[in-house]
Short mmCIF file of C-alpha atoms and ligand atoms in Angstrom, two decimals:
data_model
loop_
_atom_site.label_atom_id
_atom_site.label_comp_id
_atom_site.label_asym_id
_atom_site.label_seq_id
_atom_site.Cartn_x
_atom_site.Cartn_y
_atom_site.Cartn_z
CA MET A 748 -5.53 -185.60 118.04
CA PHE A 749 -2.28 -187.47 117.79
CA ILE A 750 -0.22 -184.71 119.28
CA ARG A 751 -2.36 -184.13 122.36
CA HIS A 752 -2.61 -187.76 123.39
CA CYS A 753 0.83 -188.86 122.45
CA SER A 754 3.04 -189.14 125.48
CA LEU A 755 5.99 -190.01 123.30
CA PHE A 756 5.47 -186.63 121.71
CA ALA A 757 5.61 -184.92 125.11
CA THR A 758 8.86 -186.70 125.88
CA LEU A 759 10.20 -185.63 122.53
CA VAL A 760 9.50 -181.96 123.03
CA LEU A 761 11.43 -182.18 126.28
CA THR A 762 14.33 -184.04 124.73
CA LEU A 763 14.44 -181.69 121.80
CA SER A 764 14.57 -178.58 123.94
CA VAL A 765 17.34 -180.09 126.06
CA ALA A 766 19.22 -181.05 122.91
CA SER A 767 18.85 -177.58 121.42
CA VAL A 768 20.55 -175.82 124.37
CA ALA A 769 23.44 -178.29 124.38
CA PRO A 770 26.60 -176.72 122.93
CA ALA A 771 27.27 -179.25 120.17
CA ALA A 772 23.86 -180.27 118.90
CA PRO A 773 24.04 -183.62 117.11
CA GLN A 774 23.55 -183.49 113.37
CA LEU A 775 20.00 -184.05 112.16
CA PRO A 776 19.47 -187.09 110.00
CA ALA A 777 18.68 -186.04 106.42
CA LEU A 778 15.00 -186.99 106.22
CA VAL A 779 12.76 -185.99 103.31
CA PRO A 780 9.99 -185.25 104.12
CA GLN A 781 10.99 -183.89 107.51
CA PRO A 782 9.17 -185.75 110.28
CA ALA A 783 6.68 -183.99 112.51
CA HIS A 784 8.77 -184.63 115.65
CA LEU A 785 12.33 -185.79 115.94
CA ALA A 786 14.74 -186.08 118.85
CA ILE A 787 18.33 -187.22 118.94
CA PRO A 788 20.08 -188.36 122.11
CA GLU A 789 22.99 -186.19 123.18
CA ALA A 790 25.31 -189.16 123.35
CA ALA A 791 25.37 -190.37 119.77
CA SER A 792 24.87 -194.10 119.26
CA ALA A 793 23.69 -196.30 116.45
CA PHE A 794 21.94 -199.51 115.51
CA THR A 795 23.77 -201.74 113.07
CA LEU A 796 22.26 -204.50 110.97
CA THR A 797 24.23 -207.73 111.42
CA ALA A 798 23.93 -211.43 110.68
CA ASP A 799 22.05 -211.73 113.99
CA THR A 800 19.42 -209.09 113.27
CA ALA A 801 15.86 -210.36 112.98
CA ILE A 802 12.72 -208.62 111.78
CA VAL A 803 10.18 -209.12 114.53
CA VAL A 804 6.50 -208.89 113.63
CA VAL A 805 5.03 -208.27 117.05
CA ASP A 806 1.62 -207.53 115.54
CA SER A 807 0.56 -209.75 112.65
CA ALA A 808 -1.37 -206.85 111.10
CA PHE A 809 2.02 -205.66 109.85
CA THR A 810 3.27 -208.96 108.42
CA ARG A 811 3.14 -207.73 104.83
CA GLU A 812 5.10 -204.58 105.64
CA ALA A 813 7.68 -206.58 107.62
CA GLU A 814 8.07 -209.13 104.81
CA PHE A 815 8.39 -206.32 102.29
CA ALA A 816 11.11 -204.63 104.35
CA ALA A 817 12.92 -207.95 104.87
CA LYS A 818 12.92 -208.71 101.15
CA GLU A 819 14.36 -205.32 100.20
CA LEU A 820 16.94 -205.25 102.98
CA ARG A 821 18.12 -208.83 102.33
CA LEU A 822 18.69 -208.03 98.69
CA VAL A 823 21.03 -205.07 99.33
CA THR A 824 22.70 -206.22 102.55
CA GLY A 825 23.01 -209.95 101.87
CA LEU A 826 22.06 -210.52 105.54
CA PRO A 827 19.59 -213.30 106.45
CA LEU A 828 17.17 -210.95 108.32
CA PRO A 829 14.64 -213.66 109.20
CA VAL A 830 11.07 -212.56 109.84
CA VAL A 831 10.03 -213.92 113.23
CA GLN A 832 7.09 -213.47 115.61
CA GLU A 833 9.00 -213.25 118.89
CA GLY A 834 12.30 -212.20 120.35
CA GLU A 835 14.24 -209.25 121.72
CA GLY A 836 15.85 -206.48 119.72
CA GLY A 837 15.99 -206.40 115.95
CA ILE A 838 13.73 -204.34 113.71
CA ARG A 839 10.33 -204.51 115.35
CA PHE A 840 6.89 -203.91 113.90
CA GLU A 841 4.52 -203.24 116.77
CA ARG A 842 1.02 -201.91 117.27
CA SER A 843 1.14 -198.50 118.87
CA THR A 844 -0.20 -198.42 122.40
CA GLU A 845 -1.91 -195.15 121.51
CA ALA A 846 -4.22 -194.64 118.55
CA LEU A 847 -2.13 -192.86 115.93
CA PRO A 848 -3.61 -190.96 112.99
CA ARG A 849 -3.87 -192.79 109.66
CA GLU A 850 -0.42 -193.39 108.14
CA GLY A 851 1.25 -192.23 111.37
CA TYR A 852 4.04 -194.05 113.17
CA THR A 853 6.56 -193.73 115.92
CA LEU A 854 10.10 -194.91 115.52
CA THR A 855 12.71 -195.49 118.18
CA VAL A 856 16.22 -196.38 117.17
CA SER A 857 18.58 -197.41 119.97
CA GLU A 858 21.75 -199.45 120.03
CA THR A 859 19.74 -202.61 120.67
CA ALA A 860 16.51 -202.25 118.69
CA VAL A 861 14.64 -200.39 115.99
CA THR A 862 10.98 -200.16 116.95
CA ILE A 863 8.32 -199.08 114.50
CA ALA A 864 4.88 -198.67 116.06
CA ALA A 865 1.76 -197.83 114.08
CA SER A 866 -2.00 -198.13 114.15
CA ASP A 867 -2.41 -199.10 110.51
CA PRO A 868 -0.25 -200.93 107.94
CA ALA A 869 0.46 -197.69 106.04
CA GLY A 870 1.98 -196.23 109.21
CA ALA A 871 4.20 -199.29 109.60
CA PHE A 872 5.27 -198.90 105.98
CA TYR A 873 6.18 -195.23 106.49
CA GLY A 874 8.09 -196.12 109.65
CA TYR A 875 10.12 -198.48 107.49
CA GLN A 876 10.63 -195.74 104.86
CA THR A 877 12.16 -193.57 107.57
CA VAL A 878 14.39 -196.47 108.63
CA ARG A 879 15.56 -196.72 105.05
CA GLN A 880 16.41 -193.02 104.95
CA LEU A 881 18.40 -193.41 108.19
CA LEU A 882 20.52 -196.13 106.57
CA PRO A 883 23.29 -195.39 104.05
CA PRO A 884 21.88 -194.35 100.63
CA GLN A 885 23.10 -197.61 99.05
CA VAL A 886 20.07 -199.20 100.71
CA TYR A 887 18.07 -197.96 97.70
CA ALA A 888 19.97 -200.23 95.30
CA LYS A 889 18.23 -203.19 93.70
CA ARG A 890 21.20 -205.53 94.12
CA LEU A 891 23.76 -206.60 96.69
CA GLN A 892 25.98 -203.76 97.99
CA GLU A 893 29.22 -204.99 99.51
CA GLY A 894 31.46 -203.36 102.09
CA ILE A 895 28.78 -201.13 103.62
CA VAL A 896 28.24 -200.78 107.36
CA TRP A 897 24.45 -200.81 107.66
CA GLU A 898 24.23 -198.39 110.51
CA MET A 899 21.53 -195.92 111.50
CA PRO A 900 21.76 -193.16 114.11
CA ALA A 901 19.79 -193.47 117.34
CA CYS A 902 16.76 -191.20 117.35
CA THR A 903 13.13 -190.98 118.33
CA ILE A 904 10.46 -189.91 115.88
CA ALA A 905 6.71 -189.33 116.13
CA ASP A 906 5.32 -188.69 112.72
CA ALA A 907 2.12 -188.47 110.72
CA PRO A 908 1.15 -186.76 107.48
CA ARG A 909 -0.40 -183.32 107.30
CA LEU A 910 -2.51 -184.26 104.24
CA ALA A 911 -4.14 -187.51 103.13
CA TRP A 912 -3.40 -187.10 99.38
CA ARG A 913 0.26 -186.60 98.50
CA GLY A 914 0.20 -186.96 94.78
CA LEU A 915 1.94 -186.89 91.46
CA MET A 916 0.18 -186.94 88.12
CA VAL A 917 1.80 -188.65 85.15
CA ASP A 918 0.54 -188.07 81.62
CA ASP A 919 0.95 -191.26 79.60
CA VAL A 920 -0.90 -189.82 76.60
CA ARG A 921 1.13 -187.05 75.00
CA HIS A 922 4.14 -189.32 75.36
CA PHE A 923 3.91 -192.88 76.57
CA ILE A 924 6.12 -193.65 79.56
CA GLY A 925 5.43 -197.38 79.96
CA GLY A 926 5.29 -199.78 82.89
CA ASP A 927 8.98 -199.77 83.89
CA GLY A 928 9.04 -195.99 84.14
CA ILE A 929 5.81 -195.96 86.14
CA ARG A 930 7.17 -198.59 88.56
CA GLN A 931 10.35 -196.59 89.03
CA MET A 932 8.29 -193.48 89.76
CA ILE A 933 6.24 -195.47 92.29
CA ASP A 934 9.46 -196.58 94.03
CA VAL A 935 10.70 -193.00 94.44
CA MET A 936 7.30 -191.70 95.49
CA ALA A 937 7.03 -194.34 98.21
CA ALA A 938 10.52 -193.48 99.44
CA HIS A 939 9.23 -189.92 99.94
CA LYS A 940 5.97 -191.01 101.60
CA MET A 941 3.80 -189.98 98.65
CA ASN A 942 0.66 -192.07 98.38
CA THR A 943 -1.29 -191.10 95.26
CA LEU A 944 -0.38 -191.59 91.63
CA HIS A 945 -2.85 -189.84 89.35
CA TRP A 946 -2.64 -191.60 86.01
CA HIS A 947 -3.73 -189.52 83.01
CA LEU A 948 -4.71 -192.24 80.54
CA THR A 949 -6.94 -190.64 77.92
CA ASP A 950 -6.80 -187.40 75.98
CA ASP A 951 -7.05 -185.88 72.49
CA GLN A 952 -3.70 -187.36 71.49
CA GLY A 953 -4.32 -190.95 72.55
CA TRP A 954 -6.36 -193.56 74.43
CA ARG A 955 -4.03 -195.68 76.52
CA ILE A 956 -6.22 -198.07 78.54
CA GLU A 957 -7.65 -201.30 77.15
CA ILE A 958 -11.44 -201.39 77.45
CA ARG A 959 -12.65 -204.89 76.56
CA LYS A 960 -16.11 -203.81 75.47
CA TYR A 961 -14.77 -201.21 73.02
CA PRO A 962 -11.53 -202.47 71.40
CA GLU A 963 -11.71 -199.68 68.79
CA LEU A 964 -10.59 -197.26 71.50
CA ILE A 965 -7.19 -198.90 71.12
CA THR A 966 -7.18 -199.86 67.44
CA LYS A 967 -8.20 -196.33 66.42
CA GLY A 968 -7.38 -194.26 69.47
CA ALA A 969 -3.94 -195.43 70.64
CA ILE A 970 -2.01 -194.25 67.57
CA ARG A 971 -1.63 -190.81 66.00
CA ASP A 972 -0.15 -189.76 62.68
CA ASN A 973 2.59 -187.52 64.13
CA SER A 974 3.78 -185.78 67.21
CA ALA A 975 4.64 -182.12 67.41
CA LYS A 976 8.28 -181.71 66.44
CA PRO A 977 10.53 -181.35 69.48
CA ARG A 978 10.90 -177.64 70.35
CA ASP A 979 8.38 -176.71 67.65
CA ARG A 980 4.84 -177.19 68.79
CA TRP A 981 3.33 -176.24 65.40
CA ARG A 982 5.11 -178.62 63.02
CA PRO A 983 4.57 -182.40 62.75
CA ASP A 984 7.53 -184.75 63.07
CA GLY A 985 6.15 -187.01 60.31
CA LYS A 986 6.36 -190.21 62.36
CA PRO A 987 3.33 -192.24 63.42
CA TYR A 988 3.24 -192.47 67.24
CA GLY A 989 1.89 -195.72 68.66
CA PRO A 990 -0.06 -197.84 69.09
CA TYR A 991 0.84 -197.37 72.77
CA PHE A 992 -1.47 -198.56 75.51
CA TYR A 993 -1.71 -200.64 78.68
CA THR A 994 -3.54 -203.96 78.63
CA GLN A 995 -5.81 -204.68 81.56
CA ALA A 996 -3.33 -207.29 82.77
CA GLU A 997 -0.52 -204.69 82.77
CA ILE A 998 -2.72 -202.23 84.62
CA ARG A 999 -3.61 -204.83 87.26
CA ALA A 1000 0.08 -205.58 87.79
CA ILE A 1001 0.95 -201.88 88.17
CA VAL A 1002 -1.96 -201.26 90.55
CA ALA A 1003 -0.78 -204.21 92.67
CA TYR A 1004 2.83 -202.98 92.60
CA ALA A 1005 1.64 -199.56 93.80
CA ALA A 1006 -0.60 -201.06 96.49
CA GLU A 1007 2.33 -203.01 97.95
CA ARG A 1008 3.95 -199.59 98.42
CA HIS A 1009 0.79 -198.03 99.88
CA ILE A 1010 0.20 -195.97 96.76
CA THR A 1011 -3.29 -195.59 95.36
CA ILE A 1012 -3.55 -195.12 91.62
CA VAL A 1013 -6.30 -192.70 90.65
CA PRO A 1014 -7.09 -193.16 86.96
CA GLU A 1015 -8.21 -190.22 84.86
CA ILE A 1016 -10.70 -190.76 82.05
CA GLU A 1017 -11.26 -187.33 80.48
CA MET A 1018 -14.74 -186.05 79.65
CA PRO A 1019 -16.44 -184.20 78.05
CA GLY A 1020 -13.33 -182.54 76.53
CA HIS A 1021 -9.86 -183.89 75.77
CA ALA A 1022 -11.73 -186.83 74.24
CA LEU A 1023 -10.67 -186.73 70.58
CA ALA A 1024 -8.95 -190.14 70.67
CA LEU A 1025 -12.26 -191.64 71.86
CA LEU A 1026 -14.18 -189.69 69.21
CA SER A 1027 -11.78 -190.94 66.52
CA ALA A 1028 -13.08 -194.43 67.26
CA PHE A 1029 -16.69 -193.42 68.00
CA PRO A 1030 -17.39 -190.19 66.07
CA GLU A 1031 -21.15 -190.62 66.56
CA LEU A 1032 -20.63 -189.54 70.19
CA SER A 1033 -19.57 -186.03 69.11
CA CYS A 1034 -21.83 -183.11 68.20
CA THR A 1035 -20.86 -183.08 64.49
CA GLY A 1036 -20.37 -186.78 63.75
CA GLY A 1037 -16.74 -186.39 62.69
CA PRO A 1038 -14.70 -187.99 61.18
CA PHE A 1039 -11.75 -187.46 63.53
CA LYS A 1040 -8.23 -188.62 64.10
CA PRO A 1041 -6.24 -188.35 67.34
CA ARG A 1042 -4.63 -184.93 67.56
CA TRP A 1043 -0.90 -184.69 67.03
CA LEU A 1044 -0.74 -181.03 67.97
CA TRP A 1045 -0.76 -180.10 71.64
CA GLY A 1046 -3.38 -177.66 72.92
CA VAL A 1047 -7.14 -177.65 73.33
CA GLU A 1048 -9.52 -179.44 70.96
CA PRO A 1049 -12.95 -177.97 70.13
CA ASP A 1050 -14.61 -181.34 69.38
CA ILE A 1051 -15.88 -182.88 72.60
CA LEU A 1052 -18.47 -185.45 73.68
CA CYS A 1053 -22.03 -184.40 72.81
CA ALA A 1054 -24.01 -183.73 75.99
CA GLY A 1055 -27.30 -183.99 74.08
CA ASN A 1056 -26.68 -187.50 72.76
CA ASP A 1057 -28.26 -190.10 75.05
CA ALA A 1058 -25.87 -192.79 73.80
CA VAL A 1059 -22.90 -191.01 75.43
CA PHE A 1060 -24.00 -191.85 78.98
CA PRO A 1061 -24.30 -195.65 78.86
CA PHE A 1062 -21.13 -195.73 76.76
CA MET A 1063 -19.06 -193.79 79.28
CA LYS A 1064 -20.60 -195.78 82.14
CA ASP A 1065 -19.52 -199.01 80.42
CA ILE A 1066 -15.99 -197.62 80.36
CA LEU A 1067 -16.21 -196.61 84.01
CA ASP A 1068 -17.43 -200.11 84.93
CA GLU A 1069 -14.22 -201.59 83.56
CA VAL A 1070 -12.13 -198.80 85.10
CA MET A 1071 -13.65 -199.45 88.53
CA LEU A 1072 -12.85 -203.15 88.24
CA LEU A 1073 -9.21 -202.32 87.56
CA PHE A 1074 -8.73 -199.52 90.08
CA PRO A 1075 -9.88 -199.90 93.70
CA SER A 1076 -9.30 -196.15 94.26
CA LYS A 1077 -12.17 -194.36 96.03
CA PHE A 1078 -11.63 -191.39 93.72
CA ILE A 1079 -11.97 -191.62 89.95
CA HIS A 1080 -10.78 -188.55 88.01
CA LEU A 1081 -13.04 -187.54 85.15
CA GLY A 1082 -11.10 -184.51 83.91
CA GLY A 1083 -13.65 -181.84 83.01
CA ASP A 1084 -11.00 -179.26 82.08
CA GLU A 1085 -10.62 -177.27 78.90
CA ALA A 1086 -13.90 -178.32 77.27
CA PRO A 1087 -14.68 -175.47 74.83
CA LYS A 1088 -18.39 -174.89 74.41
CA ASP A 1089 -18.21 -173.95 70.68
CA ARG A 1090 -19.87 -177.18 69.53
CA TRP A 1091 -22.46 -177.37 72.31
CA ASN A 1092 -23.52 -173.77 71.63
CA VAL A 1093 -24.60 -174.66 68.07
CA CYS A 1094 -25.52 -178.36 68.47
CA GLU A 1095 -29.29 -178.99 68.22
CA LYS A 1096 -29.11 -181.96 70.57
CA CYS A 1097 -27.13 -180.05 73.18
CA GLN A 1098 -29.45 -177.06 72.95
CA LYS A 1099 -32.46 -179.36 73.32
CA ARG A 1100 -30.92 -180.83 76.46
CA ILE A 1101 -30.38 -177.33 77.89
CA GLN A 1102 -34.06 -176.50 77.27
CA GLU A 1103 -35.43 -179.78 78.56
CA LYS A 1104 -33.40 -179.66 81.73
CA GLY A 1105 -34.06 -175.95 82.29
CA LEU A 1106 -30.34 -175.14 82.26
CA ARG A 1107 -29.05 -171.61 81.80
CA ASN A 1108 -26.27 -172.18 79.28
CA SER A 1109 -23.50 -174.55 78.13
CA HIS A 1110 -21.54 -174.17 81.37
CA HIS A 1111 -24.58 -175.41 83.27
CA LEU A 1112 -24.88 -178.17 80.69
CA GLN A 1113 -21.35 -179.25 81.63
CA THR A 1114 -22.37 -179.33 85.31
CA TRP A 1115 -25.39 -181.46 84.39
CA PHE A 1116 -23.16 -183.74 82.28
CA ILE A 1117 -20.59 -184.22 85.05
CA GLN A 1118 -23.37 -184.72 87.60
CA GLN A 1119 -24.57 -187.82 85.69
CA PHE A 1120 -21.19 -189.43 86.31
CA ALA A 1121 -20.75 -188.09 89.83
CA ASP A 1122 -24.05 -189.84 90.67
CA TYR A 1123 -22.96 -193.00 88.88
CA LEU A 1124 -19.69 -193.14 90.79
CA GLU A 1125 -21.46 -192.46 94.10
CA ALA A 1126 -23.89 -195.31 93.37
CA ASN A 1127 -20.80 -197.50 93.01
CA ASP A 1128 -19.30 -196.25 96.27
CA ARG A 1129 -16.71 -194.10 94.48
CA HIS A 1130 -16.23 -190.35 94.26
CA LEU A 1131 -15.67 -188.07 91.33
CA ILE A 1132 -12.72 -185.73 91.26
CA GLY A 1133 -12.31 -183.22 88.45
CA TRP A 1134 -10.25 -180.21 87.41
CA ASP A 1135 -11.47 -176.84 88.67
CA GLU A 1136 -13.47 -176.12 85.48
CA ILE A 1137 -16.17 -178.37 86.97
CA LEU A 1138 -17.01 -175.38 89.20
CA GLU A 1139 -18.04 -173.20 86.27
CA GLY A 1140 -21.74 -174.00 86.00
CA GLY A 1141 -22.06 -174.86 89.69
CA LEU A 1142 -20.15 -177.66 91.35
CA PRO A 1143 -21.79 -181.09 90.94
CA SER A 1144 -22.79 -182.55 94.30
CA GLY A 1145 -20.38 -185.08 95.72
CA ALA A 1146 -17.49 -183.92 93.52
CA ALA A 1147 -13.96 -183.21 94.70
CA VAL A 1148 -11.95 -180.50 92.96
CA MET A 1149 -8.37 -180.52 91.76
CA SER A 1150 -7.38 -176.86 91.63
CA TRP A 1151 -4.93 -176.18 88.79
CA ARG A 1152 -5.58 -172.63 87.57
CA GLY A 1153 -4.06 -171.27 90.75
CA MET A 1154 -5.68 -171.93 94.11
CA LYS A 1155 -8.89 -169.91 93.51
CA GLY A 1156 -11.00 -172.85 92.41
CA GLY A 1157 -9.84 -174.91 95.36
CA ILE A 1158 -10.57 -172.10 97.80
CA ALA A 1159 -14.08 -171.69 96.36
CA ALA A 1160 -14.74 -175.43 96.52
CA ALA A 1161 -13.46 -175.68 100.12
CA LYS A 1162 -15.79 -172.83 101.10
CA MET A 1163 -18.64 -174.92 99.66
CA GLY A 1164 -17.52 -177.90 101.74
CA HIS A 1165 -16.08 -180.01 98.93
CA PRO A 1166 -12.81 -181.92 99.18
CA VAL A 1167 -9.92 -180.24 97.36
CA VAL A 1168 -6.53 -181.30 96.07
CA MET A 1169 -4.30 -178.31 95.45
CA ALA A 1170 -2.19 -178.49 92.28
CA PRO A 1171 -1.88 -174.82 91.26
CA ASN A 1172 0.08 -174.55 88.02
CA ASP A 1173 2.27 -171.71 89.28
CA PHE A 1174 3.75 -174.00 91.97
CA CYS A 1175 2.86 -177.58 91.10
CA TYR A 1176 3.22 -177.96 87.32
CA LEU A 1177 6.46 -179.86 87.25
CA ASP A 1178 6.54 -179.90 83.45
CA TYR A 1179 7.30 -176.16 83.61
CA GLY A 1180 10.91 -174.98 83.56
CA GLN A 1181 12.98 -175.20 86.74
CA GLY A 1182 15.42 -172.37 86.17
CA ILE A 1183 18.29 -174.44 84.80
CA GLU A 1184 20.53 -172.73 82.29
CA ASN A 1185 20.49 -174.45 78.87
CA ASP A 1186 18.10 -177.07 80.23
CA PRO A 1187 17.72 -179.60 77.42
CA TYR A 1188 14.22 -180.38 78.65
CA GLU A 1189 13.07 -176.79 79.16
CA TYR A 1190 9.43 -175.96 78.57
CA ASN A 1191 9.44 -172.21 78.72
CA ILE A 1192 5.86 -171.50 79.61
CA ALA A 1193 6.89 -170.58 83.16
CA ASN A 1194 9.69 -171.07 85.60
CA VAL A 1195 9.04 -173.00 88.78
CA PRO A 1196 12.34 -173.74 90.54
CA LEU A 1197 12.53 -176.07 93.53
CA ARG A 1198 12.62 -173.21 95.99
CA LYS A 1199 9.44 -171.71 94.61
CA VAL A 1200 7.62 -175.07 94.76
CA TYR A 1201 8.70 -175.35 98.40
CA THR A 1202 7.07 -172.02 99.35
CA MET A 1203 3.60 -173.28 98.48
CA ASN A 1204 1.16 -173.77 101.33
CA PRO A 1205 -2.03 -175.55 100.24
CA THR A 1206 -4.16 -173.91 102.93
CA ASP A 1207 -3.14 -170.32 102.16
CA GLY A 1208 -6.19 -168.10 101.86
CA ILE A 1209 -8.53 -170.61 103.48
CA PRO A 1210 -10.21 -169.97 106.84
CA GLU A 1211 -8.89 -172.39 109.42
CA MET A 1212 -12.22 -174.09 110.03
CA MET A 1213 -12.19 -175.12 106.36
CA HIS A 1214 -8.67 -176.53 106.26
CA ARG A 1215 -10.09 -180.00 106.62
CA TYR A 1216 -11.46 -179.79 103.09
CA ILE A 1217 -7.95 -179.47 101.71
CA ILE A 1218 -7.26 -183.17 101.43
CA GLY A 1219 -4.12 -182.99 99.39
CA VAL A 1220 -1.40 -181.51 97.26
CA GLN A 1221 -0.11 -182.77 93.94
CA GLY A 1222 2.61 -182.17 91.36
CA ASN A 1223 1.65 -182.60 87.70
CA LEU A 1224 3.88 -183.93 84.95
CA TRP A 1225 2.19 -183.17 81.65
CA SER A 1226 4.15 -184.86 78.91
CA GLU A 1227 4.00 -182.65 75.82
CA TYR A 1228 7.69 -181.95 76.49
CA ILE A 1229 8.50 -185.18 78.30
CA TRP A 1230 9.49 -187.94 75.87
CA ASP A 1231 10.32 -190.82 78.15
CA ALA A 1232 10.95 -191.93 81.73
CA ALA A 1233 14.33 -190.19 81.93
CA ASP A 1234 12.80 -186.83 80.91
CA GLN A 1235 9.95 -187.39 83.32
CA GLN A 1236 12.38 -188.01 86.18
CA TRP A 1237 14.35 -184.88 85.31
CA LYS A 1238 11.18 -182.83 85.62
CA ALA A 1239 9.91 -184.63 88.71
CA TRP A 1240 12.97 -184.76 90.96
CA PRO A 1241 13.87 -183.01 93.13
CA ARG A 1242 10.73 -180.85 92.85
CA ALA A 1243 8.40 -183.74 93.74
CA ALA A 1244 10.35 -184.06 97.00
CA ALA A 1245 9.19 -180.53 97.85
CA ILE A 1246 5.60 -181.57 97.05
CA ALA A 1247 6.08 -184.62 99.30
CA GLU A 1248 7.24 -182.42 102.16
CA ILE A 1249 4.39 -179.91 101.65
CA GLY A 1250 1.95 -182.79 101.91
CA TRP A 1251 3.57 -184.54 104.84
CA THR A 1252 5.28 -182.10 107.19
CA PRO A 1253 3.33 -179.69 109.45
CA GLN A 1254 3.57 -176.21 107.97
CA ASP A 1255 5.23 -174.78 111.09
CA LYS A 1256 7.92 -177.48 110.94
CA ARG A 1257 8.89 -176.80 107.35
CA GLN A 1258 12.08 -174.88 106.80
CA TRP A 1259 13.84 -174.36 103.52
CA LYS A 1260 17.26 -174.63 105.16
CA THR A 1261 16.56 -178.02 106.74
CA PHE A 1262 14.93 -179.28 103.55
CA ALA A 1263 17.80 -178.06 101.37
CA GLU A 1264 20.38 -179.74 103.63
CA ALA A 1265 18.43 -182.98 103.61
CA MET A 1266 18.16 -182.77 99.82
CA GLU A 1267 21.97 -182.95 99.56
CA ARG A 1268 21.67 -186.47 100.96
CA ASP A 1269 18.48 -187.19 99.08
CA TYR A 1270 20.32 -186.67 95.79
CA GLN A 1271 22.49 -189.64 96.74
CA ARG A 1272 19.36 -191.73 97.27
CA LEU A 1273 17.94 -190.61 93.93
CA LYS A 1274 21.21 -191.50 92.26
CA VAL A 1275 21.24 -195.00 93.75
CA LEU A 1276 17.61 -195.40 92.68
CA GLY A 1277 18.79 -194.66 89.13
CA ILE A 1278 16.74 -191.48 88.88
CA ASN A 1279 17.74 -188.83 86.37
CA ALA A 1280 17.27 -185.97 88.85
CA ALA A 1281 17.85 -182.36 87.78
CA PRO A 1282 20.26 -180.09 89.64
CA ALA A 1283 18.75 -177.44 91.89
CA ASP A 1284 19.94 -174.45 93.87
CA LEU A 1285 20.13 -175.62 97.50
CA THR A 1286 21.56 -172.38 98.92
CA PRO A 1287 20.22 -172.10 102.49
C1 ACM B 1156 -4.93 -178.89 82.90
O1 ACM B 1156 -3.75 -178.54 83.03
N1 ACM B 1156 -5.56 -178.71 81.75
C2 ACM B 1156 -5.66 -179.53 83.97
ZN1 ZN B 1157 -23.99 -181.89 71.05
#
């Protein structure tokens, strides 16, 4: 592993222990997430960006990351920062002499040079993200900042993520956030080394992704008659909502924007439940034949896709074909949650399917249904991920599980050798309240303050030999009580920063006190980024 073979790491441990016995330990830079290994020289010094600083791409594999950094830094600093292939000093993008883990990097800041070394472009990008955090928070602005000394403290860092999937889910269905809000979220995620945006695009209340073959999904599925009245989930507000959706061109642009920031977008196309917007356009794919309209009420809808209707499978595969063309993600999320079996239990076609396939009951029918799509995705070199309900009739082969009803489902799936992303609602549902008095955005189903989120450990309760199946951690932003990007940001930050640190920092290096202190500075970054972050108790 990284740690064993990394001589820089060995040097660091030594430096760190020397530094920790010194009487006046230098102040730690406020990094979020905390790096795996950090050392600060006893004699403080700094690197300052000047008119003479160049960005040196020592290894051309990192040209895109170097150009990206140069573009951002030029904009805020007004310095020329030319990207060059050779030369001493400057901000250097090098290939690591040792093989680092995926997304890992080392960073050395001295008075004369800033050296980022990595084994893959993502690592180079994260090295740059750390550089940005070492600079004054104004570096996060999107226009020229005058009168700032662009200085960063000397330090040595060896860093790599604990987990491969450091995610946030945004729900663009219950309320539509739109491209600008998504891009802003991507910016902040990247700044915190998060790499997966799970995009919830279809549900009972709306269909938000253009599918060329079936335009009715938009004409009939992207608009609903009402929304639930704010603070009153049972009464309609009387205003049509929509049509709101993303064209394929908009989606391509957002996917490319995310990719530039090393973020993968995992789309979610819900099935067999949470599909009423689809059924409003194609009622013949339900058990009863409809008619239907997109739901305006929140909650769980009994009408779902009919598992006995043969037409459902080619139809959903047509949709997935277009989805796979838009999203290069290896994982495609197919939902699978909250699919009541009321209709299937009395539907002749569904019951016939159960008999013909020798299935035990409707839960096993759901497993069979999901398996059709797991196989289809595998045949296309993709993998299915679904909510933990996909375990209920036996886990389809090849499927990854996103554990939301606590960690139980994830633990069970890991024990069966399936990949798991932990997103337990009692720690990771960022739409829940955060313990703020008179919070205008409060959703009182539960209270999950920052400090509670931080205590979550995604491998709790899992035997060590199975930790490798826990591929990630994710915060979820359901949008029943999120109206727009500003609300979404209020819910997300700072709690998503805790999720980022859970996913990145080794468990034994995580400390609330260090995180809370770093968050004081991180608030300044969030502010410069224009993020409507919520206050949080940062008492050590
Ligand atoms: C979920 O919250 N229904 C996945
Ligand atoms: Zn049916």
